[in-house]
Coordinates of C-alpha atoms in Angstrom, one line a residue:
M20 CA -39.5 -29.6 39.5
P21 CA -37.2 -29.5 36.4
E22 CA -37.7 -25.8 34.8
K23 CA -41.3 -25.2 33.5
S24 CA -44.2 -25.9 36.4
L25 CA -47.8 -26.6 36.5
I26 CA -49.0 -23.6 34.4
Y27 CA -46.5 -24.3 31.6
A28 CA -46.3 -28.0 32.1
L29 CA -43.6 -28.6 34.7
P30 CA -40.2 -25.5 36.0
L31 CA -39.3 -28.9 33.0
L32 CA -35.9 -29.7 32.4
A33 CA -33.8 -26.9 31.5
L34 CA -36.5 -28.3 30.0
A35 CA -39.3 -29.5 36.8
T36 CA -54.8 -41.8 50.0
L37 CA -57.7 -43.1 50.9
G38 CA -58.0 -46.5 52.7
W39 CA -55.9 -48.1 50.0
G40 CA -52.6 -46.7 51.5
D41 CA -50.1 -44.4 49.9
S42 CA -49.4 -46.5 46.8
G43 CA -52.9 -47.3 45.8
P44 CA -54.6 -50.7 45.9
S45 CA -51.4 -52.6 45.5
N46 CA -47.9 -52.3 46.8
A47 CA -46.4 -55.4 45.3
A48 CA -42.7 -54.4 45.3
V49 CA -42.2 -53.6 48.9
N50 CA -44.3 -54.0 52.1
A51 CA -44.2 -50.8 54.0
R52 CA -45.4 -51.0 57.6
T53 CA -48.7 -49.3 58.4
S54 CA -48.4 -47.1 61.5
S55 CA -49.9 -48.6 64.7
K56 CA -49.8 -45.3 66.5
P57 CA -53.0 -43.2 66.8
I58 CA -52.8 -40.4 64.2
Q59 CA -54.8 -37.2 64.4
R60 CA -56.5 -36.5 61.0
L61 CA -56.1 -33.6 58.8
A62 CA -58.9 -31.0 59.0
L63 CA -59.6 -31.1 55.3
N64 CA -62.9 -29.3 55.9
Q65 CA -61.0 -26.2 57.2
P66 CA -58.9 -25.1 54.3
R67 CA -57.3 -21.6 54.4
M68 CA -56.7 -20.1 51.0
L69 CA -53.4 -18.4 50.6
G70 CA -52.5 -15.4 48.3
E71 CA -49.6 -16.1 46.0
P72 CA -47.0 -13.3 46.0
G73 CA -46.7 -13.6 42.2
C74 CA -47.1 -15.7 39.1
N75 CA -47.0 -19.4 39.9
A76 CA -45.1 -18.6 43.1
T77 CA -46.3 -21.7 44.9
A78 CA -43.1 -23.4 46.3
F79 CA -42.1 -22.4 49.8
A80 CA -39.6 -23.3 52.5
Q81 CA -40.3 -22.0 56.0
L82 CA -37.3 -20.4 57.8
P83 CA -36.7 -21.9 61.3
D84 CA -36.1 -18.7 63.2
D85 CA -39.2 -16.7 62.1
R86 CA -42.5 -18.6 61.3
S87 CA -43.7 -15.7 59.1
L88 CA -40.7 -15.8 56.8
F89 CA -40.3 -18.2 53.9
I90 CA -37.9 -18.6 50.9
G91 CA -40.0 -18.9 47.8
R92 CA -39.6 -18.8 44.0
Q93 CA -40.5 -15.9 41.8
L94 CA -40.4 -15.2 38.0
V95 CA -38.3 -12.1 37.2
T96 CA -38.3 -10.3 33.9
A97 CA -35.1 -9.7 31.9
D98 CA -34.8 -6.2 33.4
G99 CA -35.2 -7.5 37.0
R100 CA -38.8 -6.7 37.6
L101 CA -41.2 -9.2 39.2
A102 CA -43.4 -10.9 36.7
G103 CA -47.1 -10.0 37.1
V104 CA -50.1 -12.3 37.2
S105 CA -51.3 -10.8 34.0
G106 CA -50.1 -8.7 31.1
P107 CA -46.9 -8.9 29.0
N108 CA -44.7 -10.1 31.8
D109 CA -47.1 -12.8 33.1
C110 CA -46.6 -16.6 33.5
S111 CA -46.4 -17.1 29.8
G112 CA -42.9 -15.4 29.9
G113 CA -41.7 -18.4 32.0
D114 CA -41.6 -20.7 29.1
P115 CA -37.9 -21.3 28.1
A116 CA -39.1 -21.9 24.5
N117 CA -40.0 -18.2 24.3
E118 CA -36.3 -17.4 23.7
K119 CA -36.2 -19.5 20.5
R120 CA -39.3 -17.6 19.3
G121 CA -37.6 -14.2 20.1
Q122 CA -40.0 -13.6 22.9
A123 CA -39.4 -12.6 26.6
F124 CA -38.2 -15.3 29.0
N125 CA -38.8 -14.7 32.6
R126 CA -36.4 -16.7 34.8
W127 CA -36.9 -18.2 38.2
S128 CA -35.3 -16.5 41.2
L129 CA -35.4 -17.1 44.9
T130 CA -37.1 -14.5 47.1
L131 CA -37.6 -13.9 50.8
T132 CA -41.3 -13.9 51.3
K133 CA -43.5 -13.0 54.3
L134 CA -46.8 -14.6 55.2
D135 CA -49.4 -12.5 57.0
W136 CA -50.9 -15.3 59.1
K137 CA -54.1 -13.3 59.6
S138 CA -54.9 -12.6 56.0
G139 CA -53.2 -15.5 54.4
Q140 CA -51.4 -13.3 51.9
F141 CA -47.8 -13.8 50.9
S142 CA -45.7 -10.7 50.0
I143 CA -42.2 -10.3 48.7
V144 CA -39.6 -8.9 51.1
K145 CA -36.5 -9.0 48.9
A146 CA -34.8 -11.0 46.1
L147 CA -32.3 -13.5 47.4
I148 CA -30.9 -14.7 44.0
D149 CA -31.4 -12.3 41.2
T150 CA -31.3 -14.1 37.8
S151 CA -32.3 -11.2 35.7
T152 CA -30.2 -10.5 32.7
D153 CA -27.2 -8.1 33.0
P154 CA -27.5 -5.9 29.8
R155 CA -23.7 -5.6 29.6
T156 CA -23.0 -9.3 29.5
K157 CA -26.4 -10.6 28.3
R158 CA -26.1 -13.2 31.1
S159 CA -27.7 -13.7 34.5
R160 CA -26.6 -11.5 37.4
A161 CA -26.5 -14.5 39.7
I162 CA -22.8 -15.4 39.9
I163 CA -21.1 -17.5 42.5
T164 CA -18.3 -15.4 43.9
G165 CA -16.2 -17.9 45.9
G166 CA -15.3 -21.5 46.5
P167 CA -14.7 -24.3 44.0
M168 CA -17.5 -22.9 41.7
R169 CA -16.4 -19.3 41.7
G170 CA -17.6 -17.7 38.4
L171 CA -20.4 -20.2 37.8
I172 CA -23.5 -18.3 36.5
I173 CA -26.9 -19.5 37.8
R174 CA -29.5 -19.1 35.1
S175 CA -32.6 -20.1 37.2
A176 CA -33.1 -20.9 40.9
Y177 CA -36.4 -22.3 42.3
D178 CA -38.2 -24.8 44.5
P179 CA -36.2 -24.2 47.8
S180 CA -35.8 -26.4 50.9
V181 CA -34.4 -25.2 54.2
A182 CA -32.8 -27.0 57.2
K183 CA -31.0 -25.7 60.3
L184 CA -28.1 -27.6 61.8
G185 CA -26.6 -26.2 64.9
D186 CA -26.4 -22.4 64.4
K187 CA -26.2 -22.7 60.6
T188 CA -29.1 -22.5 58.2
Y189 CA -28.8 -24.2 54.8
V190 CA -30.9 -23.8 51.7
A191 CA -31.1 -26.2 48.7
F192 CA -32.8 -25.3 45.5
E193 CA -33.2 -26.6 41.9
C194 CA -31.0 -24.7 39.5
T195 CA -29.8 -24.4 36.0
V196 CA -26.6 -22.7 34.9
E197 CA -25.2 -20.9 31.9
N198 CA -21.5 -21.9 31.8
G199 CA -21.6 -25.3 33.4
Q200 CA -19.1 -27.1 31.1
R201 CA -16.1 -25.7 32.9
Y202 CA -17.5 -26.9 36.3
H203 CA -18.7 -30.3 35.0
V204 CA -22.3 -29.2 35.5
Q205 CA -25.1 -30.0 33.1
Q206 CA -28.9 -29.8 32.9
T207 CA -31.2 -29.4 35.9
S208 CA -29.2 -29.7 39.0
S209 CA -29.4 -29.4 42.8
C210 CA -27.7 -26.4 44.4
V211 CA -26.9 -25.8 48.1
S212 CA -25.9 -22.7 50.0
S213 CA -25.9 -21.2 53.4
Y214 CA -28.4 -18.6 54.6
D215 CA -27.5 -15.7 56.8
T216 CA -30.5 -15.1 59.1
K217 CA -29.3 -11.7 60.3
R218 CA -28.5 -10.3 56.9
Q219 CA -31.4 -12.2 55.4
S220 CA -29.2 -13.3 52.5
I221 CA -27.9 -16.3 50.6
D222 CA -24.2 -16.5 50.7
V223 CA -23.2 -16.6 47.0
Q224 CA -19.5 -17.2 48.0
R225 CA -20.5 -20.6 49.5
T226 CA -23.1 -21.7 46.9
V227 CA -22.3 -24.9 45.0
V228 CA -23.9 -27.4 42.7
A229 CA -24.0 -30.3 45.0
V230 CA -25.5 -32.7 42.4
S231 CA -25.4 -32.2 38.6
G232 CA -27.6 -33.5 35.9
N233 CA -26.2 -35.1 32.8
Q234 CA -27.1 -35.8 29.3
Q235 CA -26.8 -38.8 27.0
G236 CA -28.1 -38.1 23.5
N237 CA -31.8 -37.2 23.8
I238 CA -32.0 -38.7 27.3
Y239 CA -31.5 -36.4 30.3
H240 CA -30.8 -37.4 33.9
V241 CA -31.6 -34.6 36.2
A242 CA -31.2 -33.9 39.9
A243 CA -34.5 -32.2 40.6
V244 CA -36.5 -31.2 43.7
P245 CA -33.6 -31.1 46.2
R246 CA -34.7 -31.5 49.8
L247 CA -32.7 -31.0 53.1
L248 CA -33.0 -32.9 56.3
A249 CA -31.1 -32.1 59.5
F250 CA -31.4 -35.1 61.9
K251 CA -29.3 -36.2 64.9
G252 CA -26.5 -33.8 64.2
S253 CA -26.1 -34.5 60.5
L254 CA -27.3 -32.9 57.3
Y255 CA -28.7 -34.9 54.4
L256 CA -29.6 -34.0 50.8
Y257 CA -32.2 -35.8 48.8
W258 CA -33.2 -35.2 45.2
S259 CA -35.4 -36.7 42.5
A260 CA -33.1 -38.5 40.0
M261 CA -35.4 -38.2 37.0
T262 CA -34.8 -39.7 33.6
V263 CA -36.4 -37.6 30.9
K264 CA -36.7 -38.5 27.2
N265 CA -38.2 -36.2 24.6
G266 CA -39.5 -33.9 27.3
Q267 CA -41.4 -36.7 29.2
I268 CA -40.5 -38.1 32.7
M269 CA -39.7 -41.8 32.2
S270 CA -38.9 -42.4 35.8
S271 CA -38.2 -40.6 39.1
V272 CA -36.3 -42.2 42.0
A273 CA -35.6 -40.4 45.2
R274 CA -31.9 -40.6 46.1
G275 CA -30.0 -39.2 49.1
A276 CA -26.6 -38.6 50.6
E277 CA -25.0 -37.0 53.6
L278 CA -23.8 -33.4 53.2
V279 CA -20.7 -32.1 54.9
D280 CA -19.6 -28.5 55.3
D281 CA -15.8 -28.3 55.7
A282 CA -12.7 -26.6 54.4
K283 CA -13.6 -27.8 50.9
G284 CA -17.0 -26.2 51.1
I285 CA -20.4 -27.8 51.1
H286 CA -20.4 -31.2 49.3
L287 CA -21.6 -34.8 49.4
K288 CA -19.6 -36.7 52.0
R289 CA -18.7 -39.6 49.7
A290 CA -18.1 -37.5 46.6
G291 CA -15.1 -35.5 47.8
S292 CA -14.2 -32.6 45.6
R293 CA -15.8 -33.8 42.4
V294 CA -19.3 -32.9 41.3
P295 CA -21.5 -36.1 41.5
T296 CA -24.3 -36.7 39.0
A297 CA -28.0 -37.5 39.6
Q298 CA -27.5 -41.3 39.8
D299 CA -24.0 -41.2 41.3
P300 CA -22.7 -44.1 43.5
A301 CA -21.9 -41.4 46.1
S302 CA -25.6 -41.5 46.8
I303 CA -28.2 -44.2 47.4
A304 CA -31.7 -44.9 46.1
I305 CA -33.8 -44.1 49.2
W306 CA -37.3 -44.4 47.8
T307 CA -38.0 -46.1 44.5
P308 CA -41.2 -46.6 42.4
D309 CA -43.1 -49.8 43.2
R310 CA -45.0 -52.2 41.0
S311 CA -48.4 -50.8 41.5
A312 CA -50.4 -49.1 38.7
M313 CA -50.4 -45.9 40.7
G314 CA -46.8 -46.0 41.9
N315 CA -44.6 -47.5 39.3
R316 CA -43.1 -44.4 37.7
L317 CA -42.5 -41.5 40.0
V318 CA -41.4 -40.6 43.6
N319 CA -40.6 -37.0 44.4
I320 CA -39.9 -36.1 48.0
M321 CA -41.7 -32.9 48.8
S322 CA -40.6 -32.1 52.4
F323 CA -39.6 -33.4 55.8
A324 CA -40.8 -32.9 59.4
P325 CA -37.9 -33.9 61.6
G326 CA -38.3 -34.8 65.3
T327 CA -35.8 -35.9 67.9
S328 CA -36.1 -39.7 67.4
D329 CA -37.7 -40.0 63.9
F330 CA -38.9 -37.9 61.0
L331 CA -41.8 -37.7 58.6
I332 CA -41.3 -37.8 54.8
L333 CA -43.9 -36.2 52.5
A334 CA -43.7 -37.3 48.9
A335 CA -45.6 -37.2 45.6
L336 CA -46.2 -40.6 43.9
G337 CA -47.4 -41.5 40.4
G338 CA -47.9 -44.4 38.1
S339 CA -46.9 -45.3 34.5
T340 CA -48.9 -42.5 32.8
C341 CA -48.1 -39.8 35.4
T342 CA -45.6 -37.1 34.1
A343 CA -47.0 -33.9 35.6
P344 CA -49.4 -32.8 38.3
S345 CA -51.9 -31.8 35.6
D346 CA -52.1 -35.3 34.2
K347 CA -55.5 -37.1 34.4
S348 CA -54.3 -40.5 35.6
A349 CA -55.5 -41.9 38.9
G350 CA -53.1 -41.2 41.8
C351 CA -50.8 -38.9 39.8
F352 CA -48.8 -36.7 42.1
R353 CA -50.9 -37.8 45.1
L354 CA -49.5 -37.1 48.6
A355 CA -47.9 -39.9 50.6
V356 CA -46.4 -39.7 54.1
R357 CA -43.9 -42.1 55.8
R358 CA -42.2 -42.2 59.1
S359 CA -38.5 -43.3 59.6
S360 CA -35.6 -43.0 61.9
T361 CA -33.0 -44.0 59.3
P362 CA -31.9 -41.2 57.0
L363 CA -29.8 -43.4 54.7
A364 CA -30.5 -47.0 53.8
H365 CA -31.1 -48.6 50.4
M366 CA -34.8 -48.3 49.7
G367 CA -35.2 -47.3 53.3
F368 CA -38.2 -45.0 52.7
N369 CA -39.9 -47.8 50.7
H370 CA -40.0 -49.9 53.9
A371 CA -40.7 -47.0 56.3
E372 CA -43.9 -46.8 58.3
V373 CA -46.9 -45.6 56.4
V374 CA -48.7 -42.6 58.0
D375 CA -52.2 -41.7 56.7
P376 CA -53.9 -38.9 58.7
G377 CA -56.7 -38.8 56.0
L378 CA -54.6 -37.5 53.1
P379 CA -56.3 -35.8 50.2
T380 CA -56.4 -37.8 46.9
N381 CA -56.0 -35.0 44.3
P382 CA -52.6 -34.1 42.8
Q383 CA -50.4 -31.7 44.7
E384 CA -47.0 -29.9 44.5
Y385 CA -44.7 -28.8 47.3
A386 CA -46.7 -30.0 50.3
L387 CA -44.9 -29.3 53.6
P388 CA -45.8 -29.0 57.3
V389 CA -45.4 -25.5 58.6
Q390 CA -45.8 -24.1 62.1
D391 CA -47.8 -20.9 62.9
P392 CA -46.7 -18.4 65.4
Q393 CA -48.7 -20.2 68.1
G394 CA -46.9 -23.5 67.4
S395 CA -49.7 -25.3 65.7
T396 CA -48.9 -27.5 62.6
W397 CA -50.5 -26.9 59.2
L398 CA -50.2 -28.7 55.9
M399 CA -49.4 -26.2 53.2
G400 CA -49.3 -27.0 49.5
H401 CA -50.4 -26.3 45.9
F402 CA -53.4 -28.6 45.2
V403 CA -54.5 -29.3 41.7
R404 CA -58.1 -29.5 40.4
P405 CA -59.0 -33.3 40.7
P406 CA -59.6 -35.0 37.4
A407 CA -62.7 -37.2 37.4
N408 CA -60.9 -40.5 37.4
G409 CA -62.5 -42.2 40.4
F410 CA -59.6 -41.6 42.7
A411 CA -58.5 -38.0 42.7
D412 CA -62.0 -36.8 43.2
R413 CA -62.8 -39.1 46.2
R414 CA -61.3 -36.8 48.9
S415 CA -60.0 -33.7 47.2
L416 CA -58.6 -30.6 48.8
P417 CA -60.5 -28.3 48.6
D418 CA -63.7 -30.3 48.4
K419 CA -65.8 -30.7 45.3
N420 CA -68.0 -27.7 46.2
Y421 CA -65.0 -25.4 45.8
W422 CA -64.0 -26.8 42.4
Q423 CA -67.6 -26.6 41.2
K424 CA -67.7 -22.9 41.9
T425 CA -64.3 -21.9 40.4
S426 CA -62.6 -22.1 37.1
R427 CA -59.2 -22.2 38.7
A428 CA -56.8 -25.0 37.9
S429 CA -55.3 -25.1 41.3
A430 CA -55.3 -23.6 44.8
L431 CA -52.5 -22.6 47.2
L432 CA -53.8 -23.4 50.7
M433 CA -53.2 -24.9 54.1
V434 CA -55.2 -27.0 56.5
P435 CA -54.7 -27.8 60.3
A436 CA -52.5 -30.9 60.5
P437 CA -51.8 -32.0 64.1
G438 CA -51.0 -35.5 62.8
L439 CA -48.0 -34.2 60.9
Q440 CA -46.2 -33.0 63.9
P441 CA -42.9 -35.0 64.1

């Protein structure tokens, strides 16, 4: 989410369902179809707690060729070390405001991470994009080395998504840059690159800002939470087109476009060689907020589960007072699931089939279906302590017994989810 996350507030802007259905008691704007297919329920009573590899490292994308490997996010210190969970280089160093106070600012980097499926512990394998500061230049070490954005310096890289099309693996991630004016890039943006599975590396020669944010006075339009979908031989990019004013999310609409990878590099099909912005006409509004009290401000797509004939969309929804997963309003950042066979259609996901395998009602971030080495499907995510608002605490994950026994604000976990198989 735009640069800052749950512990600091959001990664904010270079500033990041009970029987009611996934939009709360009312869905007045659109009438999504409820699934008529039998759906296996989530095993909410069988949570497996997961060990974070580092400070607030809670956003993951599973690699398709090895079910133990994930691309994740990690704070790094100015000298390139991993930020610890406590001490002088802890999560507090991730606040961009620290720089103005003359304090350390730990930047987000992408890492290759391994999950021990027996213990549930994540561990860092290697850095994939190193955004630590080069002492010679006082700028990030993450520099694009080829293509139309050669020389662009990536300041922060986080919240990845992965998709495989044919024999190529692609990764999208939220990014901010240091020298964007020359490349027509502003604010929080959506970056895309290719991933080499043999070398276990992101190709910095082919990395691009696929969608840029932009600024109008004190109003920012950002292209946050980029998500990839490979479906029926095509590759699609979706992002949250957020409007942010005075540090607050005013609205968040999910937009999408087809991606192509040709002689020009990786780019939106309808944008050509130019860099489109968050609300660019080269994309379409794919899932918009509705008129309900718990769904009229925010839609953030979290992940996809693609099948051969259709795919599942997992998203976070929120109402008029919802600006972050830590907010107390009912239904804020709750999980919703839809099924569709149409990747691009105006408000297509609004009208898609509602899937409810007994979803948890408390706030979440980065929920995604993952497969274990035996092929079983799990729902993995970062679930937030449910506020006592009459909704979030109805069917929380973990259950109320867990939250009563801990002072933690959130939990990284997974539960068996056979109903989320595409």
